[in-house]
PDB file of C-alpha atoms in Angstrom:
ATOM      1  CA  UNK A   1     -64.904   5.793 -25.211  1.00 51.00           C
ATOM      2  CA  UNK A   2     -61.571   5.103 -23.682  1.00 50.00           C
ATOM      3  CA  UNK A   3     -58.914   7.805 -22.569  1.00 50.00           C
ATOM      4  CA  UNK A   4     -55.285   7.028 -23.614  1.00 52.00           C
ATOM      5  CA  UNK A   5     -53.844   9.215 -20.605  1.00 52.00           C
ATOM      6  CA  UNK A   6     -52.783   7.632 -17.662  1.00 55.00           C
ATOM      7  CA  UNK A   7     -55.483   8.190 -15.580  1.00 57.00           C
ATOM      8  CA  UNK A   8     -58.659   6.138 -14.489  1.00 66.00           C
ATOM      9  CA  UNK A   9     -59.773   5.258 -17.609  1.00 70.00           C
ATOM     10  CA  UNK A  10     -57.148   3.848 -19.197  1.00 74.00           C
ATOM     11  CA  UNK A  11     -56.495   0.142 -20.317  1.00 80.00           C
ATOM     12  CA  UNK A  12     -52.712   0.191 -19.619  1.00 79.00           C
ATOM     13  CA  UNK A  13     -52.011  -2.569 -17.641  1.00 79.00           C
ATOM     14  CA  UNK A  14     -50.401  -2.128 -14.240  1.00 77.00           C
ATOM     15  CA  UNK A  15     -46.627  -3.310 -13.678  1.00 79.00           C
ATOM     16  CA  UNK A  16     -45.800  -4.133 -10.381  1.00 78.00           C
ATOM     17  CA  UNK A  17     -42.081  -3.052  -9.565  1.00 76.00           C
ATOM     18  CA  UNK A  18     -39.914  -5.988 -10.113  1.00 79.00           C
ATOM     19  CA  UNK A  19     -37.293  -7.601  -7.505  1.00 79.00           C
ATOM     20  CA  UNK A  20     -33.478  -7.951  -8.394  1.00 79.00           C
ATOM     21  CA  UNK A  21     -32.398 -10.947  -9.648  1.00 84.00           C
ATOM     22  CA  UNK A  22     -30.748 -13.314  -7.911  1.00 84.00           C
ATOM     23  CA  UNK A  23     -26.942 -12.639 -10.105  1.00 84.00           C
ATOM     24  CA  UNK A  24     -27.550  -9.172  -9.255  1.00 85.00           C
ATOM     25  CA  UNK A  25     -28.058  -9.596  -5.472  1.00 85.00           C
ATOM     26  CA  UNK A  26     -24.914 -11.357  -5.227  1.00 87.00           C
ATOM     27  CA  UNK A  27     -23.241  -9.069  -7.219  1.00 87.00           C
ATOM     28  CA  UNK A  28     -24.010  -6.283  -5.000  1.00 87.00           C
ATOM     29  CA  UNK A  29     -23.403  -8.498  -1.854  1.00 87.00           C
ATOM     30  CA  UNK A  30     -19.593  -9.492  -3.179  1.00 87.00           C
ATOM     31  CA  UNK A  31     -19.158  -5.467  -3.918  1.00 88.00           C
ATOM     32  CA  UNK A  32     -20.247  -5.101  -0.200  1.00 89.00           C
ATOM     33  CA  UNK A  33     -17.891  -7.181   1.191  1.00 88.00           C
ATOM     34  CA  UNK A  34     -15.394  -6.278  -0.669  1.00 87.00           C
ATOM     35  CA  UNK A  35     -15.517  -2.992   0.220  1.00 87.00           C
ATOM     36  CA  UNK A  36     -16.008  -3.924   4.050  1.00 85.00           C
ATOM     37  CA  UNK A  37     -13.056  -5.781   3.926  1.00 84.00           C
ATOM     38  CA  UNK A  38     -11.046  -2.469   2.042  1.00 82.00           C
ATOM     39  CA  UNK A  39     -12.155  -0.506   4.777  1.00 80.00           C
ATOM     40  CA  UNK A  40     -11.437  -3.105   7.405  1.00 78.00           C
ATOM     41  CA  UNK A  41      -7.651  -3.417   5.966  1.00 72.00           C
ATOM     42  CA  UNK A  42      -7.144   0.210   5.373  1.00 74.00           C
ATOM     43  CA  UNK A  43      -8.057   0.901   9.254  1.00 72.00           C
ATOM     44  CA  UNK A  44      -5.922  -1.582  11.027  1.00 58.00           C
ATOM     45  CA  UNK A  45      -3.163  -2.245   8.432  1.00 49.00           C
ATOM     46  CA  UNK A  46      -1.105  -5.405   9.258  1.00 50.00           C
ATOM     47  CA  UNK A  47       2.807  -5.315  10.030  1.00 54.00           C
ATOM     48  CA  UNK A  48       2.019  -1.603  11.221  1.00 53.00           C
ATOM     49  CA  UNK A  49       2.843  -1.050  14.592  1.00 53.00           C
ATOM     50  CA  UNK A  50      -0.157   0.703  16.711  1.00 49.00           C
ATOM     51  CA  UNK A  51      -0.004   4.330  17.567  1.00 47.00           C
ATOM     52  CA  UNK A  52       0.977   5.107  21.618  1.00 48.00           C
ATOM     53  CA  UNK A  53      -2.630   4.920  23.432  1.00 46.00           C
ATOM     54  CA  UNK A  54      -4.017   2.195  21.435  1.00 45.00           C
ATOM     55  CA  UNK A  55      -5.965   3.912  19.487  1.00 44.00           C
ATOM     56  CA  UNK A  56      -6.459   2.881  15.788  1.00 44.00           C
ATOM     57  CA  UNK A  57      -6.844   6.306  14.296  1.00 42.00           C
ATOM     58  CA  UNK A  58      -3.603   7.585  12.905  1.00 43.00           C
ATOM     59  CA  UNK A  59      -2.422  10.795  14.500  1.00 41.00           C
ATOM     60  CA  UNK A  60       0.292  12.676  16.376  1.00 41.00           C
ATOM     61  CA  UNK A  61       2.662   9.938  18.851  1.00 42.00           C
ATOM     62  CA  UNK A  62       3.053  11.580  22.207  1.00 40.00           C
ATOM     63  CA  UNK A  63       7.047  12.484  23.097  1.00 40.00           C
ATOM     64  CA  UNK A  64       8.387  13.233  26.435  1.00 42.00           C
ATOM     65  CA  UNK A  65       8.009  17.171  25.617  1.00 42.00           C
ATOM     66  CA  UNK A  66       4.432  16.682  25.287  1.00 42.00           C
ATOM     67  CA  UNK A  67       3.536  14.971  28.374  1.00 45.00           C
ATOM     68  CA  UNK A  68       3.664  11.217  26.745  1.00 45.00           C
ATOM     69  CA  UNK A  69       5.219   8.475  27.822  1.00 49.00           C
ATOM     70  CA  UNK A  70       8.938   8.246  27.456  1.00 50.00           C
ATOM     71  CA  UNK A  71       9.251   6.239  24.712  1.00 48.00           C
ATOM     72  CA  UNK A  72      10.551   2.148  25.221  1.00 48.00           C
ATOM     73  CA  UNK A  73      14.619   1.966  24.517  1.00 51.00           C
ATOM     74  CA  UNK A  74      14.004  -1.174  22.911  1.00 49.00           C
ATOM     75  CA  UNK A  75      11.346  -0.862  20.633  1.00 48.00           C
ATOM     76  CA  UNK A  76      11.461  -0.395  17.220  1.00 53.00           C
ATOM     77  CA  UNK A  77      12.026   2.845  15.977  1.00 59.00           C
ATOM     78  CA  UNK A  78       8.695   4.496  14.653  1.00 73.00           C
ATOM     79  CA  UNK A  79       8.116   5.361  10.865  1.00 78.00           C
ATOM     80  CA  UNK A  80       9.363   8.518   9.691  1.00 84.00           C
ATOM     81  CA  UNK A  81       7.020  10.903   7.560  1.00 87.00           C
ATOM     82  CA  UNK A  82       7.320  11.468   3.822  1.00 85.00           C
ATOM     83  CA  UNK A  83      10.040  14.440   3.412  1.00 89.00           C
ATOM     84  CA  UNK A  84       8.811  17.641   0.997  1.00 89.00           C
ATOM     85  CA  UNK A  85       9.108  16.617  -2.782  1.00 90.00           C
ATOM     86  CA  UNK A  86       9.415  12.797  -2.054  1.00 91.00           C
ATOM     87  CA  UNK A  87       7.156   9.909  -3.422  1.00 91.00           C
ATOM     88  CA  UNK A  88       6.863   6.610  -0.984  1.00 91.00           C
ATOM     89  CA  UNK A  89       7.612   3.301  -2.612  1.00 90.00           C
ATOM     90  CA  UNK A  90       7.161  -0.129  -0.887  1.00 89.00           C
ATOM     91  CA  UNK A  91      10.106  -2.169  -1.970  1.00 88.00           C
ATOM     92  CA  UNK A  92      11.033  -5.860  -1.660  1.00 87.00           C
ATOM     93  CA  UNK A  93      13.925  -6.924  -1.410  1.00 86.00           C
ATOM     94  CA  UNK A  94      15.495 -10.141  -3.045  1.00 82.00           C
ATOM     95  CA  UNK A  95      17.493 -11.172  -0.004  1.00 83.00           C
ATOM     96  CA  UNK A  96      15.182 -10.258   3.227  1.00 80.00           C
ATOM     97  CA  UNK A  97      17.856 -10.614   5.486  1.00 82.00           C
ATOM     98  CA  UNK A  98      19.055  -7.464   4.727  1.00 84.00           C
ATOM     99  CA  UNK A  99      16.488  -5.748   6.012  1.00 85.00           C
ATOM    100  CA  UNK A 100      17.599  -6.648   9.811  1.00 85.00           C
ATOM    101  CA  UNK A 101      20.504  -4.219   9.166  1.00 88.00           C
ATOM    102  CA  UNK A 102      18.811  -1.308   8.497  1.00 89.00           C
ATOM    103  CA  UNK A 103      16.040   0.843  10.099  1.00 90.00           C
ATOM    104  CA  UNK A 104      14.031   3.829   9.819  1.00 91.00           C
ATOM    105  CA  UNK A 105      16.134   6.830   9.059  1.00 92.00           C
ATOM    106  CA  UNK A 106      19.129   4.768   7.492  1.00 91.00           C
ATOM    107  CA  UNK A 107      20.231   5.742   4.069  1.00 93.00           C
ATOM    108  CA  UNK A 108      20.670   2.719   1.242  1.00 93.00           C
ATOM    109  CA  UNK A 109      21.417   2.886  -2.655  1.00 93.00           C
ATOM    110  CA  UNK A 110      18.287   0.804  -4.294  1.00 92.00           C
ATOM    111  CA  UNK A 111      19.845  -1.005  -7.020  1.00 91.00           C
ATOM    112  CA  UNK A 112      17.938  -3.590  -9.788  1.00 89.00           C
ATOM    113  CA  UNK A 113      19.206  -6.690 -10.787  1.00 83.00           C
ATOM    114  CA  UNK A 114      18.055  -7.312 -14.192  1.00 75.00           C
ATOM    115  CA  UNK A 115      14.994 -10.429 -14.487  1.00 71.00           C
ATOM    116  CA  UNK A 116      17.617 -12.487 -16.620  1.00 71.00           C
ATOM    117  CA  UNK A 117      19.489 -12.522 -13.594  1.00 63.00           C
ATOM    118  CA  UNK A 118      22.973 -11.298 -15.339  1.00 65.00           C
ATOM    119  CA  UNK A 119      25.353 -11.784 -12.630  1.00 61.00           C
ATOM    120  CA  UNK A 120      27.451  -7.521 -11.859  1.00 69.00           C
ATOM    121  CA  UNK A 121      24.671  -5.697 -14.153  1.00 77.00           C
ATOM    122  CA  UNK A 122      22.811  -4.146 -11.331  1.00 82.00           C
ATOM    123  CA  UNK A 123      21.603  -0.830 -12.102  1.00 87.00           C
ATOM    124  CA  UNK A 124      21.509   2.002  -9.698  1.00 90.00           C
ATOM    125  CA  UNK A 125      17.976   3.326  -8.861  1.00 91.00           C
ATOM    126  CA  UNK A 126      18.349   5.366  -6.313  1.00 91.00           C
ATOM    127  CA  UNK A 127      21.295   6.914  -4.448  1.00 92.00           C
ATOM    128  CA  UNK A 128      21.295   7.617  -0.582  1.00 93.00           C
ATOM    129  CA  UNK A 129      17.618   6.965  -0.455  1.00 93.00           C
ATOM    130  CA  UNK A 130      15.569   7.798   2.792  1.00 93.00           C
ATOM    131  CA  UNK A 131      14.258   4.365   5.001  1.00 93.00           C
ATOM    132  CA  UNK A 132      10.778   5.495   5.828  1.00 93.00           C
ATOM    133  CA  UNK A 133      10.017   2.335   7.619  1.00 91.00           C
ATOM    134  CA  UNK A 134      10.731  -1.462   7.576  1.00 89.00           C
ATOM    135  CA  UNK A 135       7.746  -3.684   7.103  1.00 85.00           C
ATOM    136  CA  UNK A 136       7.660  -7.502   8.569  1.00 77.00           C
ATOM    137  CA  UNK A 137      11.740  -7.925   8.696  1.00 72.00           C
ATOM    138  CA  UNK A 138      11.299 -10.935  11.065  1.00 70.00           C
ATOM    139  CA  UNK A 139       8.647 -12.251   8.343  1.00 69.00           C
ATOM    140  CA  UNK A 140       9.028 -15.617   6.696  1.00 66.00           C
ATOM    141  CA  UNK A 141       6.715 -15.227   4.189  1.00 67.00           C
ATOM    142  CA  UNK A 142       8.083 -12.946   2.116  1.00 67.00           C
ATOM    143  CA  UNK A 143       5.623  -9.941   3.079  1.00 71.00           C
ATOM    144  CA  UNK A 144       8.787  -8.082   4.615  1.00 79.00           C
ATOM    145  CA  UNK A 145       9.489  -5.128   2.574  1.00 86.00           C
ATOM    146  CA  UNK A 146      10.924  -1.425   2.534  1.00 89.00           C
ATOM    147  CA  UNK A 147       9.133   1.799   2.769  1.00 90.00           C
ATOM    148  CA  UNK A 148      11.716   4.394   1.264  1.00 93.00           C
ATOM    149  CA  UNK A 149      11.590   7.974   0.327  1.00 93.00           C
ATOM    150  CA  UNK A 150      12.096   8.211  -3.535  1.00 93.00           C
ATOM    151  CA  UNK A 151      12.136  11.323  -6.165  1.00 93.00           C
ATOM    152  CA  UNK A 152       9.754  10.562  -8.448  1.00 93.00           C
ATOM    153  CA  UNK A 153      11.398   9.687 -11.373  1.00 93.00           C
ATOM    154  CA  UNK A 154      13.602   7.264  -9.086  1.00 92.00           C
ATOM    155  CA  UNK A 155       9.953   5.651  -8.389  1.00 90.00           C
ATOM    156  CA  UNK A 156       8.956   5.772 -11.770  1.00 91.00           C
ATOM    157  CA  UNK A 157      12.227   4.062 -12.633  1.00 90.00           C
ATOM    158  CA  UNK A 158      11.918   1.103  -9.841  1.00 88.00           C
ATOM    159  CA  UNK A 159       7.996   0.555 -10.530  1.00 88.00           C
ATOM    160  CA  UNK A 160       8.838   0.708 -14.373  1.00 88.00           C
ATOM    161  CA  UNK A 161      10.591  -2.210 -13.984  1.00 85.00           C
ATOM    162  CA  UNK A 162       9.963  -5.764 -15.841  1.00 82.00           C
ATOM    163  CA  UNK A 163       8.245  -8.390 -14.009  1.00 80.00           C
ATOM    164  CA  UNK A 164      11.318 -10.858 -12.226  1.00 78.00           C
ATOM    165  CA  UNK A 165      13.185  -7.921 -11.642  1.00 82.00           C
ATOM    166  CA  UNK A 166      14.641  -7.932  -8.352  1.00 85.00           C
ATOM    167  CA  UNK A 167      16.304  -5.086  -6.021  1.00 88.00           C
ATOM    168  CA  UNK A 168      18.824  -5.133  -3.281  1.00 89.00           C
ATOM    169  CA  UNK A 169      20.098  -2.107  -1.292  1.00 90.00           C
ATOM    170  CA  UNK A 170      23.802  -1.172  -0.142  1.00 90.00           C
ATOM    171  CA  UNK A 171      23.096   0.021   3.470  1.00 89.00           C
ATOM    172  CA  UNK A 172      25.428   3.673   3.746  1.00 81.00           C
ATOM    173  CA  UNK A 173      27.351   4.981   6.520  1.00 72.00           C
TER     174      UNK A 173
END
């Protein structure tokens, strides 16, 4: 007589444990690249300047009060950090040469020039809006861009925006 547990005497047959398919092993082998190459990106973003000591691990820059390095006259100026209250918002601008004009710490109205392209209908966004940093400005692939200091229904407003929709800033005093 034959038991129906799963002990000795029964006449299950055994399953051996079966292999991944070969769809799935790619599958997992695209999401591990994928995510190497997030990580990858997200450590040593590009157009970024590299923190004093050449480190790649974002933290304090040394100043002269701190023992550092006095820092070089003609370097860029560093990237300020987001102000209390403020959202950051990547812009990019339809003319690029305006961003050789301005430069972390500068304040610009963000205005948007409508995707039909109506010549004097630009609305204003933002007014006297913090430069955070300037991204590629000598870049001629159109990767150059703004980092500015937005309230956040300013950046709701200028992400909001239609597809074609194009900004330009007026640089202020």
């Amino acid at each position: 007589m034959a038991t129906t547990g799963a002990g000795t005497g029964s006449l299950r047959p055994v399953r051996r444990p079966r292999f991944p398919g070969r769809s799935t092993l790619l599958r997992a082998a695209l999401v591990a690249a994928l995510l190497g190459l997030a990580v990858a990106v997200l450590q040593t973003p590009s157009g970024c300047p590299s923190p004093p000591g050449g480190s790649g691990s974002p933290g304090p820059a040394s100043s002269p009060s701190t023992g550092g390095p006095p820092p070089d006259p003609g370097a860029p100026p560093s990237a300020l950090p987001l102000p209390d209250g403020a959202v950051g918002v990547p812009v990019r601008l339809a003319e690029p040469a305006a961003l050789a004009v301005v430069r972390p710490g500068t304040r610009v109205d963000l205005l948007a020039v409508p995707a039909d392209g109506r010549a004097g209908e630009a609305d204003l966004l933002a007014s006297r809006a913090l430069v955070l940093d300037v991204v590629g400005a000598g870049a001629a692939d159109g990767s150059s861009a703004l980092y500015l200091a937005l309230r956040p229904e300013q950046a709701q407003r200028a992400v909001g925006l239609p597809e074609g929709s194009r900004f330009a800033i007026v640089v202020r005093g």
